[in-house]
Coordinates of C-alpha atoms in Angstrom, one line a residue:
M246 CA -0.7 5.5 -28.1
T247 CA -2.9 2.6 -29.2
N248 CA -0.2 0.3 -28.0
A249 CA -0.1 2.0 -24.6
R250 CA -3.9 1.6 -24.3
D251 CA -3.7 -2.1 -25.3
I252 CA -1.1 -2.6 -22.5
V253 CA -3.5 -0.9 -20.1
L254 CA -6.3 -3.2 -21.3
S255 CA -4.1 -6.3 -20.6
I256 CA -3.4 -5.0 -17.1
L257 CA -7.1 -4.5 -16.4
L258 CA -7.9 -8.0 -17.6
D259 CA -5.0 -9.4 -15.6
I260 CA -6.4 -7.7 -12.4
E261 CA -10.0 -8.8 -13.0
G262 CA -9.5 -12.2 -14.7
N263 CA -6.5 -13.5 -12.6
N264 CA -7.3 -11.7 -9.4
T265 CA -3.9 -10.0 -9.6
F266 CA -3.1 -7.1 -7.4
S267 CA -3.0 -3.9 -9.4
N268 CA 0.5 -2.9 -8.4
I269 CA 1.8 -6.3 -9.4
A270 CA -0.1 -6.3 -12.7
I271 CA 1.2 -2.8 -13.5
T272 CA 4.8 -3.6 -12.5
K273 CA 4.7 -6.8 -14.5
A274 CA 3.5 -4.9 -17.6
L275 CA 6.0 -2.1 -17.3
K276 CA 8.8 -4.5 -16.9
K277 CA 7.7 -6.3 -20.1
H278 CA 7.6 -3.0 -21.9
Q279 CA 10.5 -1.3 -20.2
F280 CA 11.8 0.1 -23.5
E281 CA 8.7 2.1 -24.2
A282 CA 9.1 5.8 -24.0
K283 CA 8.9 7.3 -20.5
K284 CA 5.8 9.3 -21.4
D285 CA 4.0 6.2 -22.6
R286 CA 4.9 4.3 -19.4
A287 CA 3.6 7.3 -17.4
F288 CA 0.4 7.2 -19.4
I289 CA 0.0 3.4 -18.7
T290 CA 0.6 3.8 -15.0
R291 CA -1.7 6.8 -14.6
L292 CA -4.5 5.2 -16.6
A293 CA -4.3 1.7 -15.0
Q294 CA -4.0 3.1 -11.5
G295 CA -6.8 5.7 -12.1
I296 CA -9.2 3.1 -13.4
T297 CA -8.5 0.8 -10.5
E298 CA -9.0 3.4 -7.8
S299 CA -12.2 4.8 -9.5
K300 CA -14.0 1.6 -10.5
I301 CA -17.2 2.2 -8.6
K302 CA -17.6 5.7 -9.9
L303 CA -16.7 4.7 -13.5
D304 CA -19.3 1.9 -13.4
Y305 CA -21.9 4.4 -12.0
I306 CA -21.3 6.7 -15.0
I307 CA -21.3 3.8 -17.5
D308 CA -24.7 2.6 -16.1
S309 CA -26.1 6.1 -16.5
F310 CA -25.7 5.8 -20.3
S311 CA -25.7 2.1 -21.0
K312 CA -28.8 -0.2 -21.3
T313 CA -26.5 -3.1 -20.2
P314 CA -25.2 -2.6 -16.7
S315 CA -21.4 -2.6 -16.4
E316 CA -21.5 -5.8 -14.3
K317 CA -23.3 -7.6 -17.1
C318 CA -20.8 -6.7 -19.8
K319 CA -18.1 -9.0 -21.0
P320 CA -14.8 -8.4 -19.1
L321 CA -13.0 -6.9 -22.1
I322 CA -15.9 -4.6 -23.0
R323 CA -16.3 -3.5 -19.4
A324 CA -12.5 -2.8 -19.3
L325 CA -12.7 -0.8 -22.5
L326 CA -15.7 1.2 -21.2
R327 CA -13.9 2.0 -17.9
M328 CA -10.8 3.0 -19.8
G329 CA -12.7 5.3 -22.1
V330 CA -14.8 6.9 -19.4
Y331 CA -11.7 7.6 -17.2
Q332 CA -9.9 9.3 -20.1
I333 CA -13.0 11.4 -21.0
M334 CA -13.6 12.4 -17.4
Y335 CA -10.1 12.9 -16.0
M336 CA -7.5 13.2 -18.8
D337 CA -8.2 16.5 -20.6
A338 CA -5.1 16.2 -22.8
V339 CA -6.7 13.3 -24.6
P340 CA -9.4 14.4 -27.2
D341 CA -12.7 12.6 -26.6
S342 CA -12.9 11.6 -30.2
A343 CA -9.6 9.9 -30.0
V344 CA -10.7 8.0 -26.9
C345 CA -13.8 6.7 -28.7
N346 CA -11.9 5.8 -31.9
E347 CA -9.2 3.9 -30.0
A348 CA -11.7 2.0 -27.9
V349 CA -13.5 0.9 -31.1
K350 CA -10.2 -0.2 -32.7
L351 CA -9.3 -2.2 -29.6
A352 CA -12.7 -3.9 -29.5
K353 CA -12.2 -5.0 -33.1
K354 CA -8.6 -6.0 -32.6
H355 CA -9.7 -8.4 -29.8
N356 CA -12.5 -9.9 -31.9
F357 CA -15.4 -7.9 -30.4
G358 CA -16.3 -6.1 -33.6
N359 CA -19.9 -6.9 -33.1
L360 CA -19.9 -4.8 -29.9
A361 CA -17.7 -1.9 -31.2
S362 CA -20.8 0.2 -32.0
F363 CA -22.1 -0.4 -28.4
V364 CA -18.7 0.8 -27.0
N365 CA -18.7 3.8 -29.3
G366 CA -22.3 4.8 -28.5
V367 CA -21.8 4.7 -24.7
L368 CA -18.5 6.6 -24.7
R369 CA -19.8 9.3 -27.1
A370 CA -22.9 9.7 -24.9
V371 CA -20.6 10.1 -21.8
A372 CA -18.4 12.6 -23.8
R373 CA -21.5 14.7 -24.7
N374 CA -22.9 14.8 -21.2
K375 CA -19.7 14.7 -19.0
D376 CA -20.4 18.1 -17.5
N377 CA -24.0 17.2 -16.5
I378 CA -23.8 13.8 -15.0
A379 CA -26.2 13.5 -12.0
M380 CA -24.2 12.1 -9.1
P381 CA -25.6 11.0 -5.7
G382 CA -26.1 13.8 -3.2
K383 CA -25.2 14.0 0.5
E384 CA -28.8 13.3 1.5
N385 CA -27.7 9.6 1.2
M386 CA -24.2 10.0 2.6
S387 CA -23.0 6.5 2.3
E388 CA -24.0 6.3 -1.4
Y389 CA -22.5 9.7 -2.0
L390 CA -19.2 8.6 -0.5
S391 CA -19.3 5.2 -2.2
V392 CA -19.8 6.6 -5.7
N393 CA -17.7 9.8 -5.4
Y394 CA -14.7 8.0 -3.8
S395 CA -15.2 4.5 -5.3
M396 CA -15.4 2.7 -2.0
P397 CA -17.8 -0.1 -1.1
E398 CA -20.8 1.4 0.7
W399 CA -20.4 -0.9 3.8
L400 CA -16.8 0.3 4.2
C401 CA -17.8 4.0 3.9
K402 CA -20.4 3.4 6.6
K403 CA -17.9 1.8 8.9
I404 CA -15.3 4.5 8.6
M405 CA -17.9 7.2 9.2
E406 CA -19.1 5.3 12.3
D407 CA -15.6 4.9 13.6
Y408 CA -14.2 8.4 12.9
G409 CA -17.2 10.7 12.5
E410 CA -16.3 14.1 10.9
K411 CA -12.8 12.8 10.0
G412 CA -14.4 10.0 8.0
E413 CA -14.7 11.8 4.7
K414 CA -11.1 13.0 4.8
I415 CA -9.9 9.5 5.4
I416 CA -12.0 8.1 2.6
A417 CA -11.0 10.9 0.2
A418 CA -7.3 10.4 1.0
S419 CA -7.3 7.3 -1.3
F420 CA -7.0 9.8 -4.2
D421 CA -4.2 11.9 -2.7
E422 CA -0.9 12.2 -4.5
R423 CA 1.8 10.3 -2.6
K424 CA 5.5 10.8 -2.5
T425 CA 7.7 7.7 -1.9
A426 CA 9.2 7.7 1.5
L427 CA 12.8 6.5 1.8
R428 CA 14.6 5.6 5.0
V429 CA 18.3 6.5 4.8
N430 CA 20.7 3.6 5.5
T431 CA 22.5 5.5 8.3
L432 CA 25.1 2.7 8.5
K433 CA 26.4 4.0 5.2
I434 CA 25.4 7.7 4.8
T435 CA 23.5 10.6 6.3
R436 CA 20.3 12.1 4.8
E437 CA 22.1 15.3 3.7
K438 CA 24.9 13.2 2.0
L439 CA 22.2 11.0 0.3
K440 CA 20.5 14.1 -1.1
E441 CA 23.8 15.3 -2.5
Y442 CA 24.5 11.9 -4.0
I443 CA 21.1 11.6 -5.7
K444 CA 21.4 15.2 -7.0
D445 CA 25.0 14.6 -8.4
E446 CA 24.3 11.2 -9.9
G447 CA 20.8 11.8 -11.1
S448 CA 21.2 15.0 -13.0
V449 CA 19.4 13.6 -16.1
I450 CA 16.4 12.7 -14.0
D451 CA 14.1 15.3 -12.4
I452 CA 14.0 13.8 -8.9
I453 CA 12.2 16.0 -6.4
M454 CA 13.4 15.5 -2.8
E455 CA 11.9 16.7 0.5
D456 CA 12.9 16.0 4.1
G457 CA 10.5 13.7 6.0
I458 CA 7.9 15.1 8.3
Y459 CA 8.0 12.6 11.2
D460 CA 11.5 11.1 11.0
E461 CA 14.9 12.8 10.7
N462 CA 16.1 9.9 8.6
A463 CA 13.2 10.0 6.1
L464 CA 13.4 11.4 2.6
L465 CA 10.3 12.0 0.4
V466 CA 10.9 11.6 -3.3
S467 CA 9.0 12.0 -6.5
G468 CA 9.6 12.5 -10.2
Y469 CA 11.8 9.4 -10.6
D470 CA 11.3 6.7 -13.3
F471 CA 12.0 3.4 -11.6
I472 CA 12.9 3.2 -7.9
R473 CA 15.5 0.6 -8.8
S474 CA 17.2 3.0 -11.2
M475 CA 17.4 5.8 -8.7
P476 CA 21.0 6.7 -7.6
G477 CA 21.8 5.0 -4.3
Y478 CA 19.3 2.1 -4.7
R479 CA 21.8 -0.5 -5.9
Q480 CA 24.4 0.8 -3.5
G481 CA 22.1 0.2 -0.6
L482 CA 22.0 3.8 0.6
F483 CA 18.3 3.7 1.4
F484 CA 15.2 1.4 1.6
I485 CA 11.5 2.1 1.1
Q486 CA 9.5 2.5 4.3
D487 CA 6.6 4.8 5.0
E488 CA 7.1 7.4 7.7
S489 CA 4.3 6.0 9.8
S490 CA 6.2 2.7 10.0
M491 CA 9.4 4.5 10.8
C492 CA 7.6 6.2 13.7
A493 CA 6.7 2.8 15.2
I494 CA 10.3 1.5 15.1
K495 CA 11.6 4.7 16.6
A496 CA 9.1 4.4 19.4
A497 CA 10.3 1.0 20.3
G498 CA 13.6 2.5 21.5
I499 CA 15.9 -0.1 19.8
K500 CA 19.6 0.2 20.8
P501 CA 22.9 -1.4 19.9
Y502 CA 23.7 -4.9 21.2
Q503 CA 20.0 -5.8 21.7
T504 CA 18.3 -8.9 20.6
V505 CA 15.3 -8.1 18.3
V506 CA 12.7 -10.5 16.9
D507 CA 10.7 -9.3 13.9
V508 CA 8.0 -12.0 13.6
C509 CA 6.3 -10.9 10.3
A510 CA 9.3 -9.2 8.7
A511 CA 8.7 -9.2 4.9
P512 CA 9.7 -7.2 2.9
G513 CA 12.2 -6.2 5.6
G514 CA 11.7 -2.4 6.2
K515 CA 11.3 -2.7 9.9
T516 CA 14.2 -5.1 10.2
L517 CA 16.5 -2.8 8.3
N518 CA 15.4 0.2 10.3
A519 CA 16.1 -1.7 13.5
A520 CA 19.5 -2.6 12.3
C521 CA 20.3 1.1 11.7
Y522 CA 19.3 2.0 15.3
M523 CA 21.4 -0.9 16.5
E524 CA 24.4 0.6 14.5
G525 CA 25.0 -2.9 13.1
K526 CA 25.6 -4.4 16.6
G527 CA 23.4 -7.1 18.1
K528 CA 21.1 -9.7 16.7
I529 CA 17.9 -9.5 14.7
Y530 CA 15.8 -12.6 13.9
A531 CA 13.8 -11.7 10.8
R532 CA 11.0 -14.2 10.2
D533 CA 8.1 -14.9 7.9
I534 CA 6.0 -17.8 6.9
S535 CA 6.8 -18.3 3.2
D536 CA 9.9 -18.7 1.0
E537 CA 8.6 -15.9 -1.3
K538 CA 8.5 -13.4 1.6
L539 CA 11.8 -14.5 2.9
T540 CA 13.3 -13.8 -0.5
L541 CA 12.1 -10.2 -0.3
I542 CA 13.9 -9.8 3.0
E543 CA 17.1 -11.5 1.7
E544 CA 17.2 -9.1 -1.3
N545 CA 17.0 -6.0 0.9
V546 CA 19.5 -7.3 3.4
E547 CA 22.0 -8.1 0.7
R548 CA 21.5 -4.8 -1.0
L549 CA 22.1 -2.8 2.2
D550 CA 24.9 -5.1 3.2
I551 CA 23.6 -5.7 6.7
R552 CA 24.2 -9.5 6.8
D553 CA 26.2 -9.9 10.0
I554 CA 23.5 -9.2 12.6
I555 CA 20.4 -10.4 10.7
C556 CA 19.3 -14.0 10.9
I557 CA 16.5 -14.7 8.3
E558 CA 14.3 -17.7 9.2
K559 CA 11.1 -19.3 8.0
W560 CA 8.7 -19.5 10.9
D561 CA 5.0 -19.5 11.6
A562 CA 4.4 -16.6 14.0
K563 CA 1.5 -18.5 15.7
K564 CA 3.9 -21.1 16.9
V565 CA 6.2 -20.5 19.9
D566 CA 9.9 -21.0 19.3
E567 CA 11.3 -22.2 22.7
K568 CA 14.8 -21.1 22.0
L569 CA 13.7 -17.5 22.0
V570 CA 11.5 -17.5 25.1
R571 CA 12.4 -14.5 27.3
K572 CA 15.4 -13.7 25.1
A573 CA 14.2 -10.6 23.2
D574 CA 14.8 -7.0 24.2
V575 CA 12.3 -6.0 21.4
V576 CA 9.7 -8.0 19.6
I577 CA 8.4 -6.4 16.4
A578 CA 4.9 -7.7 15.7
D579 CA 3.7 -5.9 12.6
L580 CA 0.9 -8.2 12.0
P581 CA -1.3 -9.3 9.1
C582 CA -4.2 -6.8 8.9
S583 CA -7.0 -5.4 6.7
G584 CA -4.6 -2.7 5.3
L585 CA -7.3 0.0 5.5
G586 CA -4.5 2.5 6.2
I587 CA -2.8 2.0 2.9
M588 CA -5.8 2.0 0.5
G589 CA -4.3 4.9 -1.4
R590 CA -1.1 2.9 -2.2
K591 CA -2.9 -0.4 -2.8
N592 CA -6.1 0.4 -4.5
D593 CA -7.4 -3.2 -4.6
I594 CA -7.7 -3.4 -0.8
K595 CA -11.0 -1.5 -0.6
Y596 CA -12.6 -3.9 -3.1
R597 CA -11.2 -7.1 -1.8
I598 CA -11.7 -6.8 2.0
K599 CA -15.0 -8.1 3.4
Q600 CA -16.7 -7.4 6.7
E601 CA -16.4 -11.0 7.9
Q602 CA -12.6 -10.9 7.2
L603 CA -12.1 -8.3 9.8
D604 CA -13.2 -10.6 12.6
E605 CA -10.9 -13.3 11.2
L606 CA -8.0 -10.9 11.2
V607 CA -8.7 -9.8 14.8
A608 CA -8.6 -13.5 15.9
L609 CA -5.4 -14.2 13.9
Q610 CA -3.7 -11.1 15.5
R611 CA -4.6 -12.3 19.0
D612 CA -3.2 -15.8 18.3
I613 CA 0.1 -14.3 17.1
L614 CA 0.3 -11.9 20.1
S615 CA -0.3 -14.7 22.5
S616 CA 2.7 -16.6 21.1
V617 CA 5.2 -13.9 20.4
K618 CA 4.7 -12.1 23.8
Q619 CA 6.7 -15.1 25.3
Y620 CA 9.9 -13.9 23.6
V621 CA 9.9 -10.6 25.5
K622 CA 12.4 -10.6 28.4
K623 CA 11.7 -8.7 31.7
G624 CA 11.9 -5.0 30.9
G625 CA 11.7 -5.7 27.2
V626 CA 9.1 -4.4 24.8
L627 CA 6.5 -5.8 22.4
L628 CA 5.8 -3.4 19.5
Y629 CA 2.4 -4.2 18.1
S630 CA 1.6 -2.5 14.8
T631 CA -0.7 -2.7 11.8
C632 CA -1.2 -0.6 8.6
T633 CA -5.0 -0.4 9.2
I634 CA -7.4 2.2 10.8
N635 CA -9.9 -0.4 11.9
P636 CA -10.2 0.0 15.7
Q637 CA -11.0 -3.6 16.3
E638 CA -7.6 -4.6 14.9
N639 CA -5.9 -1.8 16.8
K640 CA -7.0 -0.2 20.1
E641 CA -9.4 -2.9 20.9
N642 CA -6.8 -5.6 20.4
T643 CA -4.3 -3.7 22.6
K644 CA -7.0 -3.4 25.3
W645 CA -7.7 -7.1 25.0
F646 CA -4.0 -7.9 25.3
L647 CA -3.5 -5.8 28.4
E648 CA -6.6 -7.2 30.1
N649 CA -5.2 -10.7 29.6
N650 CA -1.5 -10.0 30.2
S651 CA -1.1 -8.1 33.5
E652 CA 2.7 -8.3 33.3
F653 CA 2.7 -5.8 30.4
K654 CA 2.0 -2.1 30.5
L655 CA 1.2 0.3 27.8
C656 CA 4.0 2.8 27.2
T657 CA 3.0 4.5 23.9
E658 CA 0.0 4.2 21.6
R659 CA -0.7 6.1 18.4
Q660 CA -3.2 5.9 15.6
L661 CA -2.2 7.8 12.4
L662 CA -4.9 8.5 9.8
Q663 CA -4.5 9.1 6.1
G664 CA -6.0 12.4 5.1
V665 CA -5.7 13.7 8.6
D666 CA -2.0 13.0 9.3
K667 CA 0.6 13.5 6.5
C668 CA 1.3 9.8 6.0
D669 CA -0.4 6.5 5.6
G670 CA -2.9 5.2 8.1
F671 CA -1.0 3.2 10.8
Y672 CA -1.3 2.1 14.4
Y673 CA 1.3 1.1 16.9
A674 CA 1.5 0.3 20.6
V675 CA 4.6 -0.2 22.7
L676 CA 4.0 -2.7 25.5
Q677 CA 6.6 -3.3 28.1
R678 CA 7.0 -6.4 30.2
G679 CA 7.4 -5.6 33.9

């Protein structure tokens, strides 16, 4: 298990030192060590994800027993302490003595032998007192929420101000277990047939399947090893898309033989979903701003074998493409946002987002909406969506849009909240041109 802990240490240093997103760092490490035992890969994933989502709480505990604050420690020592504290507090199957001993070994292995006794002392103090650690109380609600749910205090305050009594449920949802939502490729198979196929082909893997809650073409899965090794993946029988996102595409009322423009399409889930509703008939322009993002779309389109109706193009959504003006039945504008609805899936978001960035994102969204609205034909719809719960990026932007574009009317508007609804936080509005 020392090797597995060393891998976790490398992941933590990659995240902190190279500013790598945790999901990318974990995936990269698992791919490098893909031949490790499944239980070791599961240990690596759980420990790396757990530390990332709990950093603020872990640092609070460390600071309660260390004369040197966590933020003042060398990165490797801080990572070792976080790793040790997480195991002591949340992984009962691992003996505390083993946690301390392995942390000391890793300190020495990485040429920090002079700090090994410091690491050992802090971790053993935490282990002795783990049932009696004084945590912030609710008399200071923002500090209580920040420490207990490892979310920056300013963000806790904002969510509580925006959502009141629902706020703590939303914040706590970052720690909820999440199943992976799959959207069935209905151009090839039905949901029931896919379930049978996965069951028949995946008998050696304990894959748990449940029908989706919000969409009849959704399948919720867990217990798999790698998604790419799941039966049906390589055959293009499904693609990954959260149900909240499925709800948005369904609300747009996409039909066969329509022209659809997906202006910020990567990684391609909404484009593929639209193609299914179009029954493979019509035209979809799937666009994004970078070659890297376009590659993600291309990979999914190739895998699902939906090439004929999808045109993948590099385009800056802020710029108007004259050839598409008033040509689209549906414009899908799933725009860059703060991502506050998917903090449970991408644990880094809550640490990286800053208050001033929210205003910048609102302005960017308005710039894009002002351009892409021009593609909507008379009677067509603009689907505006984000994966955030920030009202300024959602309801307030829709209100602004309608006030400045009287030819559009609001048909449908929905805000989904993690911890309240059984899916990620997500917003969408269907706006029709009269």
